[in-house]
Amino acid sequence: MIKFVADFYHLKQYEMQNYDTLTQQIASLVADEHDETGVLANVAAALHDSLGHHWIGFYLMRGDTLMLGPFQGPVACYRIGRGKGVCGHAAETRQTVVVPDVELFPGHIACSSLSRSEIVIPLKDAQGEVRAVLDIDSTLLDAFSKADRLGLERIADIVAKQIYYVER
């Protein structure tokens, strides 16, 4: 039992170290760039290369609708209403949503039948308004840990500050 606890602790430390490195890479990638499409496209690609999940991308808040933005993975839904599905719920509540089994989430929108678990992180502007969401789908059940949540929230914060806090 002690070995299991030690192994688990080291695994969690490893996960956080990986996110520390990934966060630094994302920060460097987006430094001095403020174009929404360009930044989100490169971040989606970097996350997909690093994490390898089934679908990684962004939905952009346009009025009360989330519109498909830059992504990596198979084709996706074009529009999601605020409050609809996991993405719409995250946008409406302004909170990260982790769904260990999408089949158990009321109103889940199945853009891909291969998706089994999902994490959605809102990207907010300086006033706290949701401007986009980062959506990651996995083909595995319960694929997202607390380390994933914390690491991805840090990355989403970096990206949001880079593109949504800029005075135009």
GROMACS .gro file of N, CA, C and O in nm, residues 12 15-20 22-23 47 51 53 86 89-91 93-100 105 117-124 134-136 142-158:
model
  212
   12LYS      N    1   0.152   1.214  -0.978
   12LYS     CA    2   0.090   1.346  -0.972
   12LYS      C    3   0.194   1.455  -0.983
   12LYS      O    4   0.171   1.556  -1.050
   15GLU      N    5   0.282   1.474  -1.346
   15GLU     CA    6   0.178   1.543  -1.423
   15GLU      C    7   0.191   1.694  -1.409
   15GLU      O    8   0.182   1.767  -1.506
   16MET      N    9   0.210   1.742  -1.286
   16MET     CA   10   0.220   1.886  -1.264
   16MET      C   11   0.347   1.943  -1.328
   16MET      O   12   0.344   2.053  -1.385
   17GLN      N   13   0.458   1.868  -1.324
   17GLN     CA   14   0.580   1.913  -1.389
   17GLN      C   15   0.559   1.922  -1.540
   17GLN      O   16   0.607   2.015  -1.604
   18ASN      N   17   0.487   1.826  -1.597
   18ASN     CA   18   0.456   1.832  -1.740
   18ASN      C   19   0.375   1.956  -1.773
   18ASN      O   20   0.399   2.021  -1.874
   19TYR      N   21   0.278   1.989  -1.689
   19TYR     CA   22   0.199   2.109  -1.712
   19TYR      C   23   0.280   2.235  -1.690
   19TYR      O   24   0.259   2.335  -1.758
   20ASP      N   25   0.375   2.232  -1.597
   20ASP     CA   26   0.465   2.347  -1.580
   20ASP      C   27   0.541   2.374  -1.709
   20ASP      O   28   0.549   2.488  -1.756
   22LEU      N   29   0.460   2.262  -2.018
   22LEU     CA   30   0.365   2.297  -2.123
   22LEU      C   31   0.317   2.441  -2.108
   22LEU      O   32   0.306   2.514  -2.207
   23THR      N   33   0.294   2.485  -1.986
   23THR     CA   34   0.252   2.622  -1.962
   23THR      C   35   0.358   2.721  -2.008
   23THR      O   36   0.327   2.822  -2.073
   47LEU      N   37  -0.146   2.195  -2.781
   47LEU     CA   38  -0.209   2.108  -2.683
   47LEU      C   39  -0.234   1.969  -2.741
   47LEU      O   40  -0.213   1.868  -2.673
   51LEU      N   41  -0.080   1.662  -2.556
   51LEU     CA   42  -0.172   1.581  -2.476
   51LEU      C   43  -0.230   1.463  -2.553
   51LEU      O   44  -0.266   1.362  -2.493
   53HIS      N   45  -0.520   1.408  -2.697
   53HIS     CA   46  -0.660   1.367  -2.682
   53HIS      C   47  -0.732   1.368  -2.818
   53HIS      O   48  -0.684   1.425  -2.916
   86VAL      N   49  -2.194   2.041  -2.251
   86VAL     CA   50  -2.087   2.070  -2.156
   86VAL      C   51  -2.028   2.208  -2.184
   86VAL      O   52  -2.007   2.287  -2.091
   89HIS      N   53  -2.272   2.480  -2.084
   89HIS     CA   54  -2.283   2.485  -1.937
   89HIS      C   55  -2.163   2.559  -1.877
   89HIS      O   56  -2.179   2.643  -1.788
   90ALA      N   57  -2.043   2.529  -1.928
   90ALA     CA   58  -1.922   2.598  -1.878
   90ALA      C   59  -1.929   2.747  -1.908
   90ALA      O   60  -1.891   2.830  -1.824
   91ALA      N   61  -1.978   2.782  -2.027
   91ALA     CA   62  -1.990   2.924  -2.063
   91ALA      C   63  -2.092   2.994  -1.974
   91ALA      O   64  -2.070   3.106  -1.929
   93THR      N   65  -2.202   2.904  -1.665
   93THR     CA   66  -2.163   2.908  -1.523
   93THR      C   67  -2.029   2.979  -1.502
   93THR      O   68  -1.994   3.010  -1.389
   94ARG      N   69  -1.955   3.000  -1.612
   94ARG     CA   70  -1.822   3.064  -1.606
   94ARG      C   71  -1.723   2.982  -1.524
   94ARG      O   72  -1.630   3.034  -1.466
   95GLN      N   73  -1.745   2.851  -1.520
   95GLN     CA   74  -1.663   2.760  -1.441
   95GLN      C   75  -1.614   2.644  -1.527
   95GLN      O   76  -1.684   2.602  -1.619
   96THR      N   77  -1.498   2.591  -1.492
   96THR     CA   78  -1.450   2.469  -1.556
   96THR      C   79  -1.545   2.355  -1.526
   96THR      O   80  -1.594   2.343  -1.413
   97VAL      N   81  -1.571   2.273  -1.627
   97VAL     CA   82  -1.656   2.156  -1.610
   97VAL      C   83  -1.576   2.033  -1.651
   97VAL      O   84  -1.522   2.028  -1.762
   98VAL      N   85  -1.566   1.936  -1.560
   98VAL     CA   86  -1.501   1.809  -1.588
   98VAL      C   87  -1.609   1.702  -1.587
   98VAL      O   88  -1.682   1.689  -1.489
   99VAL      N   89  -1.618   1.626  -1.697
   99VAL     CA   90  -1.720   1.523  -1.708
   99VAL      C   91  -1.650   1.388  -1.727
   99VAL      O   92  -1.597   1.360  -1.835
  100PRO      N   93  -1.650   1.304  -1.623
  100PRO     CA   94  -1.581   1.175  -1.632
  100PRO      C   95  -1.645   1.078  -1.733
  100PRO      O   96  -1.578   0.995  -1.791
  105PHE      N   97  -2.388   1.296  -1.852
  105PHE     CA   98  -2.409   1.441  -1.842
  105PHE      C   99  -2.541   1.477  -1.911
  105PHE      O  100  -2.555   1.457  -2.032
  117SER      N  101  -1.511   1.120  -2.225
  117SER     CA  102  -1.501   1.216  -2.114
  117SER      C  103  -1.458   1.349  -2.172
  117SER      O  104  -1.409   1.356  -2.285
  118GLU      N  105  -1.478   1.455  -2.092
  118GLU     CA  106  -1.459   1.589  -2.147
  118GLU      C  107  -1.422   1.686  -2.035
  118GLU      O  108  -1.465   1.670  -1.922
  119ILE      N  109  -1.342   1.786  -2.072
  119ILE     CA  110  -1.314   1.898  -1.983
  119ILE      C  111  -1.331   2.025  -2.065
  119ILE      O  112  -1.289   2.031  -2.181
  120VAL      N  113  -1.398   2.125  -2.007
  120VAL     CA  114  -1.420   2.252  -2.074
  120VAL      C  115  -1.382   2.364  -1.978
  120VAL      O  116  -1.430   2.368  -1.864
  121ILE      N  117  -1.296   2.454  -2.026
  121ILE     CA  118  -1.245   2.564  -1.946
  121ILE      C  119  -1.284   2.696  -2.011
  121ILE      O  120  -1.247   2.720  -2.127
  122PRO      N  121  -1.355   2.785  -1.941
  122PRO     CA  122  -1.389   2.915  -1.999
  122PRO      C  123  -1.266   3.006  -2.007
  122PRO      O  124  -1.181   3.004  -1.918
  123LEU      N  125  -1.259   3.085  -2.113
  123LEU     CA  126  -1.159   3.191  -2.127
  123LEU      C  127  -1.233   3.322  -2.109
  123LEU      O  128  -1.328   3.351  -2.183
  124LYS      N  129  -1.190   3.401  -2.008
  124LYS     CA  130  -1.262   3.523  -1.973
  124LYS      C  131  -1.179   3.647  -2.003
  124LYS      O  132  -1.057   3.643  -1.998
  134LEU      N  133  -1.225   2.647  -2.396
  134LEU     CA  134  -1.134   2.542  -2.441
  134LEU      C  135  -1.203   2.411  -2.411
  134LEU      O  136  -1.240   2.384  -2.296
  135ASP      N  137  -1.221   2.330  -2.514
  135ASP     CA  138  -1.293   2.203  -2.503
  135ASP      C  139  -1.197   2.090  -2.538
  135ASP      O  140  -1.133   2.095  -2.644
  136ILE      N  141  -1.186   1.991  -2.451
  136ILE     CA  142  -1.100   1.875  -2.478
  136ILE      C  143  -1.182   1.749  -2.453
  136ILE      O  144  -1.239   1.731  -2.345
  142ASP      N  145  -1.316   0.904  -1.769
  142ASP     CA  146  -1.247   0.965  -1.655
  142ASP      C  147  -1.101   0.998  -1.687
  142ASP      O  148  -1.010   0.970  -1.609
  143ALA      N  149  -1.080   1.063  -1.801
  143ALA     CA  150  -0.944   1.089  -1.850
  143ALA      C  151  -0.879   1.212  -1.788
  143ALA      O  152  -0.758   1.229  -1.803
  144PHE      N  153  -0.955   1.295  -1.717
  144PHE     CA  154  -0.901   1.423  -1.672
  144PHE      C  155  -0.889   1.428  -1.520
  144PHE      O  156  -0.987   1.414  -1.448
  145SER      N  157  -0.766   1.451  -1.475
  145SER     CA  158  -0.734   1.455  -1.332
  145SER      C  159  -0.740   1.600  -1.281
  145SER      O  160  -0.757   1.694  -1.359
  146LYS      N  161  -0.719   1.614  -1.151
  146LYS     CA  162  -0.708   1.747  -1.092
  146LYS      C  163  -0.589   1.821  -1.152
  146LYS      O  164  -0.595   1.941  -1.176
  147ALA      N  165  -0.479   1.748  -1.178
  147ALA     CA  166  -0.361   1.809  -1.240
  147ALA      C  167  -0.395   1.863  -1.379
  147ALA      O  168  -0.351   1.972  -1.416
  148ASP      N  169  -0.476   1.788  -1.456
  148ASP     CA  170  -0.519   1.836  -1.587
  148ASP      C  171  -0.600   1.964  -1.571
  148ASP      O  172  -0.577   2.062  -1.642
  149ARG      N  173  -0.693   1.961  -1.480
  149ARG     CA  174  -0.779   2.079  -1.458
  149ARG      C  175  -0.695   2.202  -1.422
  149ARG      O  176  -0.709   2.308  -1.484
  150LEU      N  177  -0.608   2.188  -1.324
  150LEU     CA  178  -0.527   2.301  -1.280
  150LEU      C  179  -0.432   2.349  -1.390
  150LEU      O  180  -0.418   2.469  -1.413
  151GLY      N  181  -0.369   2.255  -1.458
  151GLY     CA  182  -0.276   2.292  -1.566
  151GLY      C  183  -0.347   2.359  -1.681
  151GLY      O  184  -0.299   2.461  -1.734
  152LEU      N  185  -0.460   2.306  -1.722
  152LEU     CA  186  -0.535   2.364  -1.835
  152LEU      C  187  -0.597   2.498  -1.798
  152LEU      O  188  -0.606   2.587  -1.882
  153GLU      N  189  -0.637   2.515  -1.672
  153GLU     CA  190  -0.688   2.646  -1.629
  153GLU      C  191  -0.577   2.751  -1.635
  153GLU      O  192  -0.601   2.865  -1.675
  154ARG      N  193  -0.456   2.714  -1.597
  154ARG     CA  194  -0.344   2.809  -1.606
  154ARG      C  195  -0.318   2.847  -1.751
  154ARG      O  196  -0.296   2.964  -1.783
  155ILE      N  197  -0.321   2.747  -1.840
  155ILE     CA  198  -0.298   2.774  -1.982
  155ILE      C  199  -0.409   2.862  -2.037
  155ILE      O  200  -0.383   2.959  -2.109
  156ALA      N  201  -0.534   2.832  -2.005
  156ALA     CA  202  -0.647   2.913  -2.052
  156ALA      C  203  -0.634   3.057  -2.004
  156ALA      O  204  -0.665   3.151  -2.079
  157ASP      N  205  -0.588   3.076  -1.883
  157ASP     CA  206  -0.570   3.210  -1.828
  157ASP      C  207  -0.463   3.287  -1.906
  157ASP      O  208  -0.481   3.404  -1.940
  158ILE      N  209  -0.353   3.221  -1.937
  158ILE     CA  210  -0.246   3.284  -2.016
  158ILE      C  211  -0.299   3.326  -2.153
  158ILE      O  212  -0.276   3.438  -2.199
   0.00000   0.00000   0.00000
